[in-house]
Coordinates of C-alpha atoms and ligand atoms in Angstrom, one line a residue:
M1 CA -14.3 -12.4 -0.7
Y2 CA -10.9 -13.4 0.8
K3 CA -10.7 -13.6 4.5
L4 CA -7.4 -12.7 6.3
I5 CA -6.9 -14.0 9.8
Y6 CA -4.1 -12.2 11.6
W7 CA -3.4 -10.6 15.0
P8 CA -5.4 -7.3 15.0
F9 CA -2.9 -5.2 17.0
L10 CA 0.4 -5.6 15.1
P11 CA 1.5 -5.4 11.5
G12 CA 3.7 -8.5 11.6
R13 CA 3.7 -11.0 8.8
G14 CA 0.1 -10.3 8.1
E15 CA 1.1 -6.9 6.7
F16 CA 3.0 -8.5 3.9
V17 CA -0.2 -10.2 2.8
R18 CA -2.3 -7.0 3.3
L19 CA 0.1 -5.1 0.9
V20 CA -0.5 -7.7 -1.8
L21 CA -4.3 -7.5 -1.4
E22 CA -4.2 -3.7 -1.3
E23 CA -2.0 -3.5 -4.4
L24 CA -4.3 -5.9 -6.2
G25 CA -7.3 -3.8 -5.2
V26 CA -9.3 -6.9 -4.2
P27 CA -11.7 -6.7 -1.3
Y28 CA -10.9 -8.7 1.8
D29 CA -12.3 -9.3 5.2
D30 CA -9.7 -8.6 7.8
V31 CA -11.7 -10.8 10.2
A32 CA -9.9 -10.3 13.6
R33 CA -10.0 -6.5 13.1
R34 CA -13.8 -6.4 13.2
P35 CA -15.2 -5.5 16.6
E36 CA -15.6 -8.4 18.9
A37 CA -19.4 -8.0 18.7
E38 CA -19.1 -8.6 15.0
G39 CA -17.0 -11.7 15.2
G40 CA -13.5 -10.1 15.4
G41 CA -10.8 -9.8 18.0
A42 CA -7.6 -11.8 18.8
S43 CA -9.6 -14.9 19.9
V44 CA -10.4 -15.5 16.2
V45 CA -6.7 -15.9 15.6
S46 CA -5.9 -17.9 18.7
G47 CA -8.9 -20.2 17.9
H48 CA -7.1 -21.2 14.7
L49 CA -3.5 -21.5 16.0
Y50 CA -1.7 -24.7 15.4
G51 CA -4.4 -26.1 13.2
Q52 CA -7.2 -25.8 15.8
G53 CA -10.6 -24.7 14.7
D54 CA -12.5 -25.7 11.6
L55 CA -10.1 -24.5 8.9
M56 CA -7.8 -26.6 6.8
P57 CA -4.9 -26.5 9.3
G58 CA -2.1 -24.0 9.1
F59 CA 0.4 -23.8 12.0
A60 CA 0.5 -20.1 12.7
P61 CA -1.0 -16.9 11.2
P62 CA -1.3 -15.2 8.8
Y63 CA -4.1 -17.4 7.2
L64 CA -5.7 -16.5 4.0
I65 CA -9.1 -18.2 3.4
D66 CA -10.4 -18.5 -0.1
G67 CA -13.6 -20.5 -0.1
D68 CA -12.7 -24.0 1.2
L69 CA -9.0 -23.4 1.0
T70 CA -6.8 -22.1 3.8
V71 CA -3.3 -21.0 2.9
A72 CA -0.8 -20.3 5.7
Q73 CA 2.9 -19.3 5.6
M74 CA 3.3 -15.7 4.4
P75 CA 5.4 -16.4 1.3
A76 CA 3.0 -19.1 0.2
I77 CA 0.0 -16.8 0.6
C78 CA 1.7 -14.0 -1.4
H79 CA 2.6 -16.5 -4.1
Y80 CA -0.9 -17.9 -4.2
L81 CA -2.4 -14.4 -4.6
G82 CA 0.2 -13.5 -7.3
L83 CA -0.7 -16.6 -9.3
R84 CA -4.4 -16.3 -8.8
H85 CA -4.5 -12.7 -10.1
G86 CA -2.0 -13.2 -12.9
R87 CA 0.5 -10.9 -11.1
V88 CA 3.6 -13.1 -11.3
P89 CA 5.3 -13.7 -14.7
A90 CA 4.1 -16.7 -16.8
D91 CA 7.7 -17.9 -16.9
E92 CA 8.2 -20.7 -14.4
G93 CA 11.8 -19.7 -13.6
L94 CA 10.7 -16.2 -12.7
R95 CA 7.9 -17.6 -10.6
A96 CA 10.3 -19.7 -8.7
R97 CA 12.6 -16.6 -8.4
A98 CA 9.7 -14.5 -7.0
L99 CA 9.1 -17.2 -4.3
Q100 CA 12.8 -17.5 -3.6
L101 CA 13.0 -13.8 -3.0
Q102 CA 10.0 -13.7 -0.7
L103 CA 11.4 -16.7 1.3
T104 CA 14.7 -14.7 1.6
I105 CA 12.7 -11.8 2.9
A106 CA 11.0 -14.2 5.4
D107 CA 14.5 -15.3 6.5
V108 CA 15.4 -11.6 7.3
I109 CA 12.2 -11.2 9.1
S110 CA 13.0 -14.1 11.4
E111 CA 16.5 -12.7 12.0
A112 CA 15.1 -9.3 12.8
H113 CA 12.7 -10.9 15.3
A114 CA 15.6 -12.7 16.9
T115 CA 17.4 -9.5 17.7
H116 CA 14.9 -8.9 20.5
H117 CA 14.0 -12.5 21.1
P118 CA 17.4 -14.4 20.7
L119 CA 16.7 -17.1 23.2
S120 CA 13.0 -17.9 22.7
S121 CA 9.7 -16.4 21.4
G122 CA 8.3 -18.0 24.5
L123 CA 10.1 -15.5 26.8
Y124 CA 9.6 -11.8 27.3
Y125 CA 12.1 -9.3 25.9
E126 CA 12.9 -8.3 29.4
D127 CA 14.0 -11.9 30.2
Q128 CA 16.6 -11.9 27.4
K129 CA 17.8 -8.3 27.2
D130 CA 21.5 -9.1 27.6
E131 CA 21.4 -11.7 24.9
A132 CA 19.4 -9.3 22.7
L133 CA 22.1 -6.6 23.0
R134 CA 24.6 -9.1 21.6
A135 CA 22.2 -10.5 19.0
A136 CA 21.3 -7.0 17.8
A137 CA 24.9 -5.9 17.5
T138 CA 25.7 -9.0 15.3
F139 CA 22.6 -8.4 13.2
R140 CA 23.4 -4.7 12.6
E141 CA 27.1 -5.1 12.0
Q142 CA 27.3 -8.5 10.2
R143 CA 24.0 -9.8 9.0
L144 CA 22.0 -6.7 7.9
P145 CA 24.8 -5.4 5.6
K146 CA 24.8 -8.7 3.9
W147 CA 21.1 -8.8 3.4
I148 CA 20.9 -5.2 2.1
A149 CA 23.8 -5.8 -0.2
F150 CA 22.1 -9.0 -1.5
F151 CA 19.0 -7.1 -2.5
E152 CA 21.0 -4.3 -4.0
R153 CA 23.0 -6.8 -6.1
A154 CA 19.8 -8.5 -7.2
L155 CA 18.4 -5.2 -8.4
Q156 CA 21.6 -4.3 -10.1
R157 CA 21.7 -7.7 -11.9
V158 CA 18.2 -7.2 -13.2
G159 CA 19.0 -3.6 -14.2
Q160 CA 15.4 -2.4 -13.7
T161 CA 13.3 -0.9 -10.9
F162 CA 11.8 -4.1 -9.5
L163 CA 13.2 -7.5 -8.4
L164 CA 11.9 -9.4 -11.4
G165 CA 12.4 -6.5 -13.9
G166 CA 10.0 -3.8 -15.0
E167 CA 6.8 -5.3 -13.5
I168 CA 6.1 -5.2 -9.8
S169 CA 5.6 -8.5 -8.0
Y170 CA 4.8 -9.4 -4.4
A171 CA 8.5 -9.7 -3.7
D172 CA 8.9 -6.0 -4.3
L173 CA 6.0 -5.3 -1.8
G174 CA 7.8 -7.6 0.6
L175 CA 11.1 -5.7 0.2
F176 CA 9.2 -2.5 0.7
Q177 CA 7.7 -3.7 4.0
L178 CA 11.0 -5.1 5.1
V179 CA 12.7 -1.7 4.6
E180 CA 9.8 0.0 6.5
G181 CA 10.2 -2.4 9.4
L182 CA 14.0 -2.1 9.6
C183 CA 13.8 1.7 9.5
Y184 CA 11.3 1.6 12.3
A185 CA 13.2 -0.9 14.5
L186 CA 16.7 0.2 13.8
P187 CA 16.6 3.7 12.3
N188 CA 20.3 4.6 12.7
A189 CA 21.7 1.3 11.4
S190 CA 19.2 1.2 8.6
R191 CA 19.7 4.8 7.4
H192 CA 23.4 4.2 7.3
L193 CA 23.1 1.0 5.2
L194 CA 20.4 2.3 2.9
D195 CA 22.6 5.3 2.1
G196 CA 24.8 2.8 0.3
A197 CA 21.9 1.0 -1.4
P198 CA 20.4 3.4 -4.0
R199 CA 18.4 0.7 -5.8
V200 CA 16.8 -0.7 -2.7
T201 CA 16.0 2.9 -1.7
A202 CA 14.5 3.7 -5.1
L203 CA 12.4 0.5 -5.0
H204 CA 11.1 1.4 -1.6
Q205 CA 10.1 4.9 -2.8
Q206 CA 8.4 3.6 -6.0
V207 CA 6.4 1.0 -4.2
G208 CA 5.2 3.5 -1.5
D209 CA 4.2 6.0 -4.3
R210 CA 1.9 3.6 -6.1
P211 CA -1.6 5.1 -5.9
R212 CA -3.4 2.2 -4.2
L213 CA -0.6 1.6 -1.8
A214 CA -0.1 5.3 -1.0
A215 CA -3.8 5.5 -0.2
Y216 CA -3.6 2.4 2.0
L217 CA -0.6 3.6 3.9
R218 CA -2.4 6.8 4.7
S219 CA -5.6 4.9 5.8
E220 CA -6.5 3.6 9.2
R221 CA -6.3 0.1 7.8
R222 CA -2.5 0.4 8.1
I223 CA -1.4 -0.7 11.6
A224 CA 1.5 1.3 13.0
F225 CA 4.6 -0.6 14.0
N226 CA 4.7 -1.1 17.8
E227 CA 6.5 -3.1 20.4
H228 CA 4.4 -6.3 20.0
G229 CA 5.4 -7.3 16.6
I230 CA 8.5 -8.4 14.6
F231 CA 10.0 -5.0 14.2
R232 CA 10.3 -3.3 17.6
R233 CA 12.0 -0.1 18.4
Y234 CA 14.2 -0.7 21.4
P235 CA 16.7 2.2 21.1
E236 CA 19.3 0.2 23.1
L237 CA 19.4 -2.3 20.2
D238 CA 20.1 0.3 17.5
A239 CA 23.5 1.7 16.5
A240 CA 24.5 5.1 17.9
D241 CA 23.2 8.1 15.9
Ligands
GSH1 N1 6.8 -19.1 8.8 C1 5.5 -18.6 9.2 C2 5.6 -18.0 10.6 C3 4.2 -17.7 11.2 C4 4.4 -17.1 12.5 O1 5.4 -17.2 13.2 N2 3.3 -16.3 12.9 C5 3.4 -15.6 14.2 C6 2.8 -14.2 14.0 S1 3.8 -13.3 12.8 C7 2.5 -16.3 15.2 O2 1.4 -15.8 15.5 N3 3.0 -17.3 15.8 C8 2.4 -18.0 16.8 C9 3.2 -19.2 17.3 O3 4.1 -19.6 16.6 O4 2.9 -19.7 18.4 C10 5.0 -17.5 8.1 O5 5.9 -17.0 7.4 O6 3.8 -17.3 8.0

């Protein structure tokens, strides 16, 4: 059984991996979410940070453990699972494209995090609020429209529901979770932009309606967004209603 090691109290980058595992329908042990008495808790994650512990080193979570192998870096984990379960196309160009798209999603994730931590992840939000106001305004007004338009164009070019065509891939799950996170963190700015992105909106709807994912999203395995993760709702960082 796969083991996933990720912070137990926030969705973060771990959630992009969970969505792939849930859509595949494979069992996995979400180790840190077990009670501490059963070997869970945040200390499991911190014990492996920066390559400490007895795993093949990965710098930061999420970590996926498959037997003796540890895979870190969210896009690499999703790609590994896609290949391992035959859920990325056989065509090498399309495989590279799937990874490219997930890496692009990872770039947006980093920019979204930088809206509330523009100076450093090592400082509290409260220590960088003035800079965050400026960073969030630039993200909302300049960067986010470009990212959303990019994914809308990618879907338009393919001319089908999903980013690689008719078959769903991990990149579609990634785009779903990105939209979820943006709508949580910046509801006003996101609503406005998604109104002009019908293909991205339709993909989000279709992914969320898939039976396994819909069941997962309703389950207690799904961790709600909160102000510890990447996508945080600080109303002062959003656009006016
Ligand atoms: N590029 C890595 C980023 C990993 C990362 O930043 N993980 C965060 C949680 S989402 C973390 O716990 N970082 C701890 C640290 O960098 O000290 C990925 O995509 O997996």
